[in-house]
GROMACS .gro file of C-alpha atoms in nm:
model
  397
    1MET     CA    1  -0.336   9.486  -2.010
    2THR     CA    2  -0.032   9.679  -2.154
    3GLU     CA    3   0.233   9.463  -2.312
    4ARG     CA    4   0.575   9.452  -2.147
    5VAL     CA    5   0.914   9.424  -2.306
    6VAL     CA    6   1.237   9.329  -2.122
    7LEU     CA    7   1.535   9.522  -2.268
    8ALA     CA    8   1.896   9.410  -2.232
    9TYR     CA    9   2.032   9.738  -2.103
   10SER     CA   10   2.393   9.859  -2.095
   11GLY     CA   11   2.345  10.221  -1.983
   12GLY     CA   12   2.485  10.364  -2.302
   13LEU     CA   13   2.321  10.583  -2.566
   14ASP     CA   14   2.173  10.317  -2.791
   15THR     CA   15   2.003  10.111  -2.528
   16SER     CA   16   1.891  10.421  -2.336
   17VAL     CA   17   1.723  10.562  -2.645
   18ALA     CA   18   1.582  10.214  -2.708
   19ILE     CA   19   1.361  10.240  -2.400
   20GLY     CA   20   1.153  10.526  -2.541
   21TRP     CA   21   1.188  10.406  -2.900
   22ILE     CA   22   1.037  10.060  -2.814
   23ALA     CA   23   0.755  10.232  -2.616
   24GLU     CA   24   0.666  10.452  -2.916
   25GLU     CA   25   0.697  10.182  -3.176
   26THR     CA   26   0.509   9.900  -2.990
   27GLY     CA   27   0.305  10.078  -2.717
   28ALA     CA   28   0.461   9.849  -2.464
   29GLU     CA   29   0.609   9.924  -2.120
   30VAL     CA   30   0.982   9.864  -2.104
   31ILE     CA   31   1.169   9.689  -1.826
   32ALA     CA   32   1.542   9.750  -1.835
   33VAL     CA   33   1.777   9.469  -1.722
   34ALA     CA   34   2.152   9.534  -1.680
   35VAL     CA   35   2.386   9.236  -1.609
   36ASP     CA   36   2.742   9.291  -1.473
   37VAL     CA   37   2.967   9.020  -1.610
   38GLY     CA   38   3.279   9.216  -1.525
   39GLN     CA   39   3.272   9.472  -1.797
   40GLY     CA   40   3.371   9.756  -1.563
   41GLY     CA   41   3.244  10.106  -1.619
   42GLU     CA   42   2.969  10.271  -1.417
   43ASP     CA   43   2.817  10.168  -1.093
   44LEU     CA   44   2.515   9.938  -1.134
   45ASP     CA   45   2.286  10.169  -0.929
   46VAL     CA   46   2.378  10.464  -1.155
   47ILE     CA   47   2.280  10.252  -1.456
   48ARG     CA   48   1.953  10.148  -1.290
   49LYS     CA   49   1.855  10.510  -1.217
   50ARG     CA   50   1.936  10.615  -1.569
   51ALA     CA   51   1.711  10.350  -1.712
   52LEU     CA   52   1.425  10.479  -1.499
   53ALA     CA   53   1.500  10.839  -1.599
   54CYS     CA   54   1.485  10.735  -1.967
   55GLY     CA   55   1.134  10.590  -1.924
   56ALA     CA   56   1.164  10.236  -1.806
   57VAL     CA   57   0.875  10.130  -1.576
   58GLU     CA   58   1.113   9.895  -1.395
   59ALA     CA   59   1.490   9.857  -1.389
   60GLU     CA   60   1.681   9.559  -1.253
   61VAL     CA   61   2.059   9.519  -1.221
   62ALA     CA   62   2.242   9.197  -1.141
   63ASP     CA   63   2.598   9.145  -1.016
   64ALA     CA   64   2.666   8.825  -1.211
   65LYS     CA   65   3.045   8.830  -1.208
   66ASP     CA   66   3.089   8.512  -0.993
   67GLU     CA   67   2.805   8.339  -1.171
   68PHE     CA   68   2.966   8.422  -1.511
   69ALA     CA   69   3.304   8.296  -1.400
   70GLU     CA   70   3.176   7.971  -1.241
   71ASP     CA   71   2.906   7.875  -1.485
   72TYR     CA   72   3.032   8.002  -1.813
   73CYS     CA   73   3.406   8.082  -1.815
   74LEU     CA   74   3.506   7.770  -1.611
   75PRO     CA   75   3.341   7.529  -1.860
   76ALA     CA   76   3.537   7.705  -2.136
   77ILE     CA   77   3.862   7.656  -1.943
   78LYS     CA   78   3.781   7.287  -1.890
   79ALA     CA   79   3.711   7.261  -2.261
   80ASN     CA   80   4.025   7.451  -2.364
   81ALA     CA   81   3.775   7.639  -2.574
   82LEU     CA   82   3.936   7.837  -2.854
   83TYR     CA   83   3.726   7.903  -3.164
   84MET     CA   84   3.930   7.855  -3.476
   85ASP     CA   85   4.204   7.750  -3.239
   86ARG     CA   86   4.261   8.111  -3.122
   87TYR     CA   87   3.957   8.298  -2.984
   88PRO     CA   88   3.861   8.216  -2.621
   89LEU     CA   89   3.493   8.302  -2.671
   90VAL     CA   90   3.500   8.624  -2.476
   91SER     CA   91   3.166   8.770  -2.605
   92ALA     CA   92   3.002   8.435  -2.683
   93LEU     CA   93   3.027   8.318  -2.322
   94SER     CA   94   2.863   8.629  -2.179
   95ARG     CA   95   2.549   8.617  -2.395
   96PRO     CA   96   2.391   8.309  -2.241
   97ALA     CA   97   2.473   8.444  -1.891
   98ILE     CA   98   2.278   8.768  -1.982
   99VAL     CA   99   2.000   8.569  -2.152
  100LYS     CA  100   1.934   8.378  -1.834
  101HIS     CA  101   1.869   8.705  -1.645
  102LEU     CA  102   1.653   8.848  -1.930
  103VAL     CA  103   1.431   8.542  -1.937
  104ALA     CA  104   1.400   8.539  -1.554
  105ALA     CA  105   1.298   8.912  -1.560
  106ALA     CA  106   1.048   8.849  -1.832
  107LYS     CA  107   0.878   8.576  -1.637
  108LYS     CA  108   0.887   8.780  -1.312
  109HIS     CA  109   0.724   9.086  -1.477
  110GLY     CA  110   0.491   8.910  -1.719
  111ALA     CA  111   0.671   9.036  -2.033
  112THR     CA  112   0.592   8.884  -2.370
  113THR     CA  113   0.894   9.013  -2.558
  114VAL     CA  114   1.270   9.051  -2.497
  115ALA     CA  115   1.464   9.324  -2.677
  116HIS     CA  116   1.836   9.355  -2.740
  117GLY     CA  117   2.066   9.611  -2.912
  118CYS     CA  118   2.233   9.389  -3.172
  119THR     CA  119   2.265   9.461  -3.542
  120GLY     CA  120   2.152   9.230  -3.818
  121LYS     CA  121   2.501   9.122  -3.931
  122GLY     CA  122   2.669   9.004  -3.621
  123ASN     CA  123   2.674   8.686  -3.409
  124ASP     CA  124   2.515   8.829  -3.097
  125GLN     CA  125   2.164   8.855  -3.240
  126VAL     CA  126   2.170   8.473  -3.288
  127ARG     CA  127   2.318   8.413  -2.937
  128PHE     CA  128   2.051   8.621  -2.771
  129GLU     CA  129   1.753   8.495  -2.964
  130ALA     CA  130   1.852   8.127  -2.985
  131GLY     CA  131   1.924   8.136  -2.610
  132ILE     CA  132   1.592   8.305  -2.527
  133SER     CA  133   1.390   8.056  -2.744
  134SER     CA  134   1.568   7.770  -2.573
  135LEU     CA  135   1.476   7.882  -2.228
  136ALA     CA  136   1.139   8.037  -2.297
  137PRO     CA  137   1.001   7.942  -2.644
  138GLU     CA  138   0.688   8.153  -2.582
  139LEU     CA  139   0.885   8.484  -2.572
  140LYS     CA  140   0.918   8.704  -2.881
  141CYS     CA  141   1.237   8.891  -2.962
  142ILE     CA  142   1.293   9.233  -3.118
  143ALA     CA  143   1.609   9.424  -3.199
  144PRO     CA  144   1.551   9.800  -3.254
  145VAL     CA  145   1.875   9.862  -3.445
  146ARG     CA  146   1.794   9.573  -3.676
  147ASP     CA  147   1.415   9.566  -3.687
  148TYR     CA  148   1.336   9.944  -3.675
  149ALA     CA  149   1.653  10.081  -3.840
  150MET     CA  150   1.754  10.270  -3.524
  151THR     CA  151   2.072  10.419  -3.652
  152ARG     CA  152   2.308  10.609  -3.427
  153ASP     CA  153   2.211  10.941  -3.599
  154LYS     CA  154   1.844  10.864  -3.527
  155ALA     CA  155   1.931  10.767  -3.173
  156ILE     CA  156   2.107  11.096  -3.108
  157ALA     CA  157   1.819  11.294  -3.261
  158PHE     CA  158   1.569  11.102  -3.048
  159CYS     CA  159   1.777  11.160  -2.737
  160GLU     CA  160   1.799  11.530  -2.791
  161ALA     CA  161   1.431  11.569  -2.879
  162LYS     CA  162   1.319  11.389  -2.566
  163GLY     CA  163   1.584  11.553  -2.346
  164LEU     CA  164   1.707  11.211  -2.220
  165PRO     CA  165   1.980  11.223  -1.949
  166ILE     CA  166   2.244  11.060  -2.157
  167ALA     CA  167   2.558  11.211  -2.309
  168THR     CA  168   2.569  11.209  -2.688
  169THR     CA  169   2.945  11.240  -2.716
  170LYS     CA  170   3.147  11.154  -3.025
  171LYS     CA  171   3.137  10.787  -3.089
  172SER     CA  172   3.445  10.581  -3.034
  173PRO     CA  173   3.607  10.475  -3.361
  174TYR     CA  174   3.582  10.114  -3.232
  175SER     CA  175   3.307   9.879  -3.139
  176ILE     CA  176   3.407   9.730  -2.802
  177ASP     CA  177   3.263   9.447  -2.598
  178GLN     CA  178   3.429   9.341  -2.272
  179ASN     CA  179   3.380   9.136  -1.964
  180VAL     CA  180   3.606   8.974  -1.701
  181PHE     CA  181   3.717   8.698  -1.951
  182GLY     CA  182   3.843   8.942  -2.209
  183ARG     CA  183   3.781   9.230  -2.448
  184ALA     CA  184   3.679   9.242  -2.813
  185VAL     CA  185   3.751   9.533  -3.045
  186GLU     CA  186   3.636   9.582  -3.407
  187THR     CA  187   3.543   9.835  -3.676
  188GLY     CA  188   3.705  10.164  -3.766
  189PHE     CA  189   4.044  10.143  -3.931
  190LEU     CA  190   4.066   9.777  -3.822
  191GLU     CA  191   3.824   9.686  -4.097
  192ASP     CA  192   4.108   9.718  -4.345
  193ILE     CA  193   4.278   9.395  -4.269
  194TRP     CA  194   4.618   9.528  -4.392
  195ASN     CA  195   4.623   9.788  -4.112
  196ALA     CA  196   4.815   9.690  -3.805
  197PRO     CA  197   4.649   9.757  -3.467
  198ILE     CA  198   4.789  10.049  -3.279
  199GLU     CA  199   4.849  10.069  -2.907
  200ASP     CA  200   4.536  10.271  -2.824
  201VAL     CA  201   4.327   9.971  -2.937
  202TYR     CA  202   4.440   9.784  -2.618
  203ASP     CA  203   4.331   9.827  -2.259
  204TYR     CA  204   4.364   9.492  -2.079
  205THR     CA  205   4.724   9.441  -2.190
  206ALA     CA  206   5.053   9.628  -2.177
  207ASN     CA  207   5.278   9.651  -2.480
  208PRO     CA  208   5.461   9.315  -2.489
  209ALA     CA  209   5.768   9.474  -2.661
  210THR     CA  210   5.836   9.700  -2.358
  211PRO     CA  211   6.139   9.563  -2.151
  212ARG     CA  212   6.035   9.439  -1.809
  213GLU     CA  213   6.111   9.163  -1.559
  214ALA     CA  214   5.938   8.827  -1.619
  215ASP     CA  215   5.668   8.713  -1.387
  216GLU     CA  216   5.655   8.345  -1.264
  217VAL     CA  217   5.326   8.209  -1.148
  218VAL     CA  218   5.205   7.864  -1.019
  219ILE     CA  219   4.844   7.779  -1.090
  220THR     CA  220   4.686   7.493  -0.892
  221PHE     CA  221   4.392   7.298  -1.042
  222GLU     CA  222   4.151   7.046  -0.887
  223GLN     CA  223   3.954   6.843  -1.143
  224GLY     CA  224   4.008   7.115  -1.397
  225VAL     CA  225   3.912   7.404  -1.166
  226PRO     CA  226   4.173   7.673  -1.081
  227VAL     CA  227   4.175   7.676  -0.701
  228ALA     CA  228   4.500   7.856  -0.609
  229ILE     CA  229   4.759   8.094  -0.743
  230ASP     CA  230   5.103   8.077  -0.590
  231GLY     CA  231   4.959   7.869  -0.312
  232GLN     CA  232   4.690   8.117  -0.220
  233PRO     CA  233   4.327   7.992  -0.253
  234VAL     CA  234   4.113   8.171  -0.512
  235THR     CA  235   3.768   8.154  -0.664
  236VAL     CA  236   3.736   8.113  -1.037
  237LEU     CA  237   3.660   8.482  -1.062
  238GLN     CA  238   3.963   8.575  -0.861
  239ALA     CA  239   4.184   8.345  -1.065
  240ILE     CA  240   4.069   8.517  -1.387
  241GLN     CA  241   4.106   8.865  -1.231
  242GLN     CA  242   4.453   8.804  -1.088
  243LEU     CA  243   4.582   8.659  -1.412
  244ASN     CA  244   4.417   8.939  -1.613
  245ASP     CA  245   4.638   9.175  -1.406
  246ARG     CA  246   4.955   8.971  -1.411
  247ALA     CA  247   4.951   8.825  -1.758
  248GLY     CA  248   4.805   9.151  -1.891
  249ALA     CA  249   5.099   9.342  -1.747
  250GLN     CA  250   5.322   9.117  -1.957
  251GLY     CA  251   5.122   9.167  -2.275
  252VAL     CA  252   4.985   8.814  -2.277
  253GLY     CA  253   4.658   8.744  -2.461
  254ARG     CA  254   4.663   8.973  -2.758
  255ILE     CA  255   4.489   8.814  -3.065
  256ASP     CA  256   4.451   8.972  -3.404
  257MET     CA  257   4.247   8.746  -3.633
  258VAL     CA  258   4.003   8.725  -3.921
  259GLU     CA  259   3.728   8.493  -3.803
  260ASP     CA  260   3.431   8.318  -3.967
  261ARG     CA  261   3.109   8.467  -3.836
  262LEU     CA  262   2.798   8.257  -3.809
  263VAL     CA  263   2.618   8.482  -4.057
  264GLY     CA  264   2.855   8.389  -4.331
  265ILE     CA  265   3.098   8.678  -4.345
  266LYS     CA  266   3.461   8.708  -4.235
  267SER     CA  267   3.533   8.967  -3.973
  268ARG     CA  268   3.859   9.112  -3.846
  269GLU     CA  269   3.865   9.112  -3.462
  270ILE     CA  270   4.115   9.219  -3.199
  271TYR     CA  271   4.091   9.038  -2.873
  272GLU     CA  272   4.263   9.076  -2.534
  273ALA     CA  273   4.223   8.785  -2.295
  274PRO     CA  274   4.526   8.762  -2.062
  275GLY     CA  275   4.361   8.563  -1.786
  276ALA     CA  276   4.177   8.334  -2.025
  277ILE     CA  277   4.485   8.252  -2.232
  278ALA     CA  278   4.704   8.191  -1.928
  279LEU     CA  279   4.447   7.966  -1.766
  280ILE     CA  280   4.367   7.768  -2.082
  281THR     CA  281   4.743   7.724  -2.157
  282ALA     CA  282   4.804   7.594  -1.802
  283HIS     CA  283   4.497   7.371  -1.817
  284GLN     CA  284   4.597   7.220  -2.152
  285GLU     CA  285   4.946   7.130  -2.015
  286LEU     CA  286   4.808   6.972  -1.702
  287GLU     CA  287   4.578   6.760  -1.923
  288ASN     CA  288   4.890   6.648  -2.115
  289VAL     CA  289   5.024   6.511  -1.787
  290THR     CA  290   4.705   6.361  -1.647
  291VAL     CA  291   4.480   6.248  -1.928
  292GLU     CA  292   4.518   5.914  -2.098
  293ARG     CA  293   4.621   5.926  -2.468
  294GLU     CA  294   4.302   5.802  -2.642
  295LEU     CA  295   4.077   6.019  -2.417
  296ALA     CA  296   4.303   6.322  -2.486
  297ARG     CA  297   4.291   6.266  -2.862
  298TYR     CA  298   3.912   6.239  -2.867
  299LYS     CA  299   3.866   6.534  -2.630
  300ARG     CA  300   4.047   6.760  -2.881
  301GLN     CA  301   3.768   6.683  -3.129
  302VAL     CA  302   3.506   6.759  -2.864
  303GLU     CA  303   3.677   7.084  -2.773
  304GLN     CA  304   3.650   7.210  -3.127
  305ARG     CA  305   3.280   7.117  -3.159
  306TRP     CA  306   3.207   7.259  -2.816
  307SER     CA  307   3.372   7.590  -2.909
  308GLU     CA  308   3.173   7.606  -3.238
  309LEU     CA  309   2.844   7.542  -3.056
  310VAL     CA  310   2.909   7.820  -2.807
  311TYR     CA  311   3.032   8.063  -3.075
  312ASP     CA  312   2.719   7.989  -3.279
  313GLY     CA  313   2.486   8.068  -2.980
  314LEU     CA  314   2.387   7.711  -2.897
  315TRP     CA  315   2.485   7.718  -2.534
  316PHE     CA  316   2.152   7.567  -2.420
  317SER     CA  317   2.135   7.301  -2.694
  318PRO     CA  318   2.112   6.928  -2.627
  319LEU     CA  319   2.449   6.858  -2.794
  320LYS     CA  320   2.626   7.118  -2.588
  321ARG     CA  321   2.481   6.971  -2.270
  322ALA     CA  322   2.588   6.624  -2.369
  323LEU     CA  323   2.942   6.742  -2.446
  324ASP     CA  324   2.953   6.914  -2.105
  325GLY     CA  325   2.911   6.565  -1.951
  326PHE     CA  326   3.205   6.433  -2.149
  327ILE     CA  327   3.427   6.730  -2.060
  328ALA     CA  328   3.345   6.698  -1.693
  329GLU     CA  329   3.448   6.327  -1.696
  330ALA     CA  330   3.764   6.408  -1.888
  331ASN     CA  331   3.863   6.655  -1.622
  332ARG     CA  332   3.824   6.410  -1.333
  333HIS     CA  333   4.195   6.363  -1.291
  334VAL     CA  334   4.313   6.711  -1.402
  335SER     CA  335   4.459   6.811  -1.071
  336GLY     CA  336   4.802   6.947  -0.985
  337ASP     CA  337   5.031   7.249  -1.033
  338ILE     CA  338   5.151   7.426  -1.343
  339ARG     CA  339   5.438   7.675  -1.323
  340MET     CA  340   5.442   7.940  -1.596
  341THR     CA  341   5.657   8.230  -1.697
  342LEU     CA  342   5.464   8.536  -1.815
  343HIS     CA  343   5.688   8.754  -2.029
  344GLY     CA  344   5.701   8.923  -2.372
  345GLY     CA  345   5.345   8.855  -2.460
  346ARG     CA  346   5.371   8.481  -2.389
  347ALA     CA  347   5.262   8.238  -2.120
  348VAL     CA  348   5.525   7.965  -2.122
  349VAL     CA  349   5.485   7.652  -1.904
  350THR     CA  350   5.818   7.559  -1.727
  351GLY     CA  351   5.702   7.303  -1.474
  352ARG     CA  352   5.430   7.038  -1.401
  353LYS     CA  353   5.343   6.845  -1.089
  354SER     CA  354   5.050   6.619  -1.020
  355ALA     CA  355   4.953   6.336  -0.790
  356GLN     CA  356   4.735   6.214  -1.077
  357SER     CA  357   5.026   6.225  -1.325
  358LEU     CA  358   5.049   5.949  -1.589
  359TYR     CA  359   5.412   6.046  -1.654
  360ASP     CA  360   5.637   5.763  -1.529
  361PHE     CA  361   5.998   5.875  -1.495
  362ASN     CA  362   6.131   5.524  -1.501
  363LEU     CA  363   5.957   5.450  -1.826
  364ALA     CA  364   6.051   5.779  -1.987
  365THR     CA  365   6.425   5.795  -1.881
  366TYR     CA  366   6.705   5.686  -2.116
  367ASP     CA  367   6.944   5.657  -1.819
  368THR     CA  368   7.012   5.375  -1.577
  369GLY     CA  369   6.689   5.265  -1.410
  370ASP     CA  370   6.495   5.250  -1.740
  371THR     CA  371   6.201   4.999  -1.688
  372PHE     CA  372   6.078   5.011  -2.046
  373ASP     CA  373   6.138   4.669  -2.207
  374GLN     CA  374   6.275   4.774  -2.547
  375SER     CA  375   6.290   4.414  -2.669
  376MET     CA  376   5.906   4.419  -2.711
  377SER     CA  377   5.922   4.707  -2.961
  378LYS     CA  378   6.036   4.504  -3.262
  379GLY     CA  379   5.729   4.271  -3.250
  380PHE     CA  380   5.498   4.571  -3.181
  381ILE     CA  381   5.619   4.747  -3.490
  382GLU     CA  382   5.571   4.434  -3.699
  383ILE     CA  383   5.207   4.405  -3.597
  384PHE     CA  384   5.132   4.781  -3.596
  385GLY     CA  385   5.259   4.822  -3.948
  386LEU     CA  386   5.122   4.496  -4.085
  387SER     CA  387   4.813   4.622  -4.267
  388SER     CA  388   5.007   4.900  -4.438
  389LYS     CA  389   5.279   4.647  -4.535
  390ILE     CA  390   5.024   4.415  -4.694
  391ALA     CA  391   4.864   4.707  -4.885
  392ALA     CA  392   5.203   4.833  -5.002
  393LYS     CA  393   5.285   4.490  -5.151
  394ARG     CA  394   4.967   4.510  -5.356
  395ASP     CA  395   4.998   4.873  -5.458
  396LEU     CA  396   5.365   4.841  -5.563
  397VAL     CA  397   5.301   4.559  -5.806
   0.00000   0.00000   0.00000
């Protein structure tokens, strides 16, 4: 029986060439799988037909936008997930979503191997292969660009020699990955970290320096889930899409950072994530109102570890699953409304309202009606500072 390889297929030059390349190198039949996580671009059926025209024996396409929003982006919102306190895990979140479809296709078609188009120096190779091995340890993984040195020059030559129906146009100066949660741009002149990004790098966001009227929005959450915008019910996908449009029009969500890759190098990345940043900002503020202090303090530690696990490709790991349970419990009372002003590249919270609020006006006010018994504070301070006081007496001798 002929071996079968499932290929993560995008419809572009590299993965189109990989179909024939893998067949020649391994003698296997190739099944192409394209997953729509909101990256835009060509129609899925066009991509499916191209895969078949390039030599795939089967081609599957999946509209996974809602699945991606509900099962991957939403947990990141609940976790206030920002790798290195800045990056909302745009690419890292999409990889396990794609992996799930690749593994399902491999099982369906009796494939023994899964292939992807990653290089040997990025994070995505780890995310794909660690995810695949977690869901289906029996599957092998190959990466033509990494394992068979399939450079772009070789890919173009192969494409022309085989007469494949794919345009070999001049390569963009940037490497771009995008989905509904955001957009990642790297390489080209951006590799010199002294170079400032120019406007043509951006697509999801307008120039925040351009004068325009501010946009006020109210986001409603129920147990950490965005359920309405300006009082109109939305799905998680619709919430992200609408805020991509509205926050993006105000230049919100631009991130220029040097990050620590899993493989040990530092990389300069430009991100655009207007919807993600607006939703995480709103969610963080609603937690400030509804989550008890000690739980909130500990959750911030969990958020950092959760973000690192997802960035490192360990979405399906036991620790990640366990932390998901903690985050779900911590979001049990995160319900209410957050009002934000989107303007000048910033999403600024201006109002908070929640039936689950722990904010007590009568305790907080300094005016008449104050119910806080200030006479208790003197004794509290004495006891609270006692251990430090005793140590200071010793250390100052």
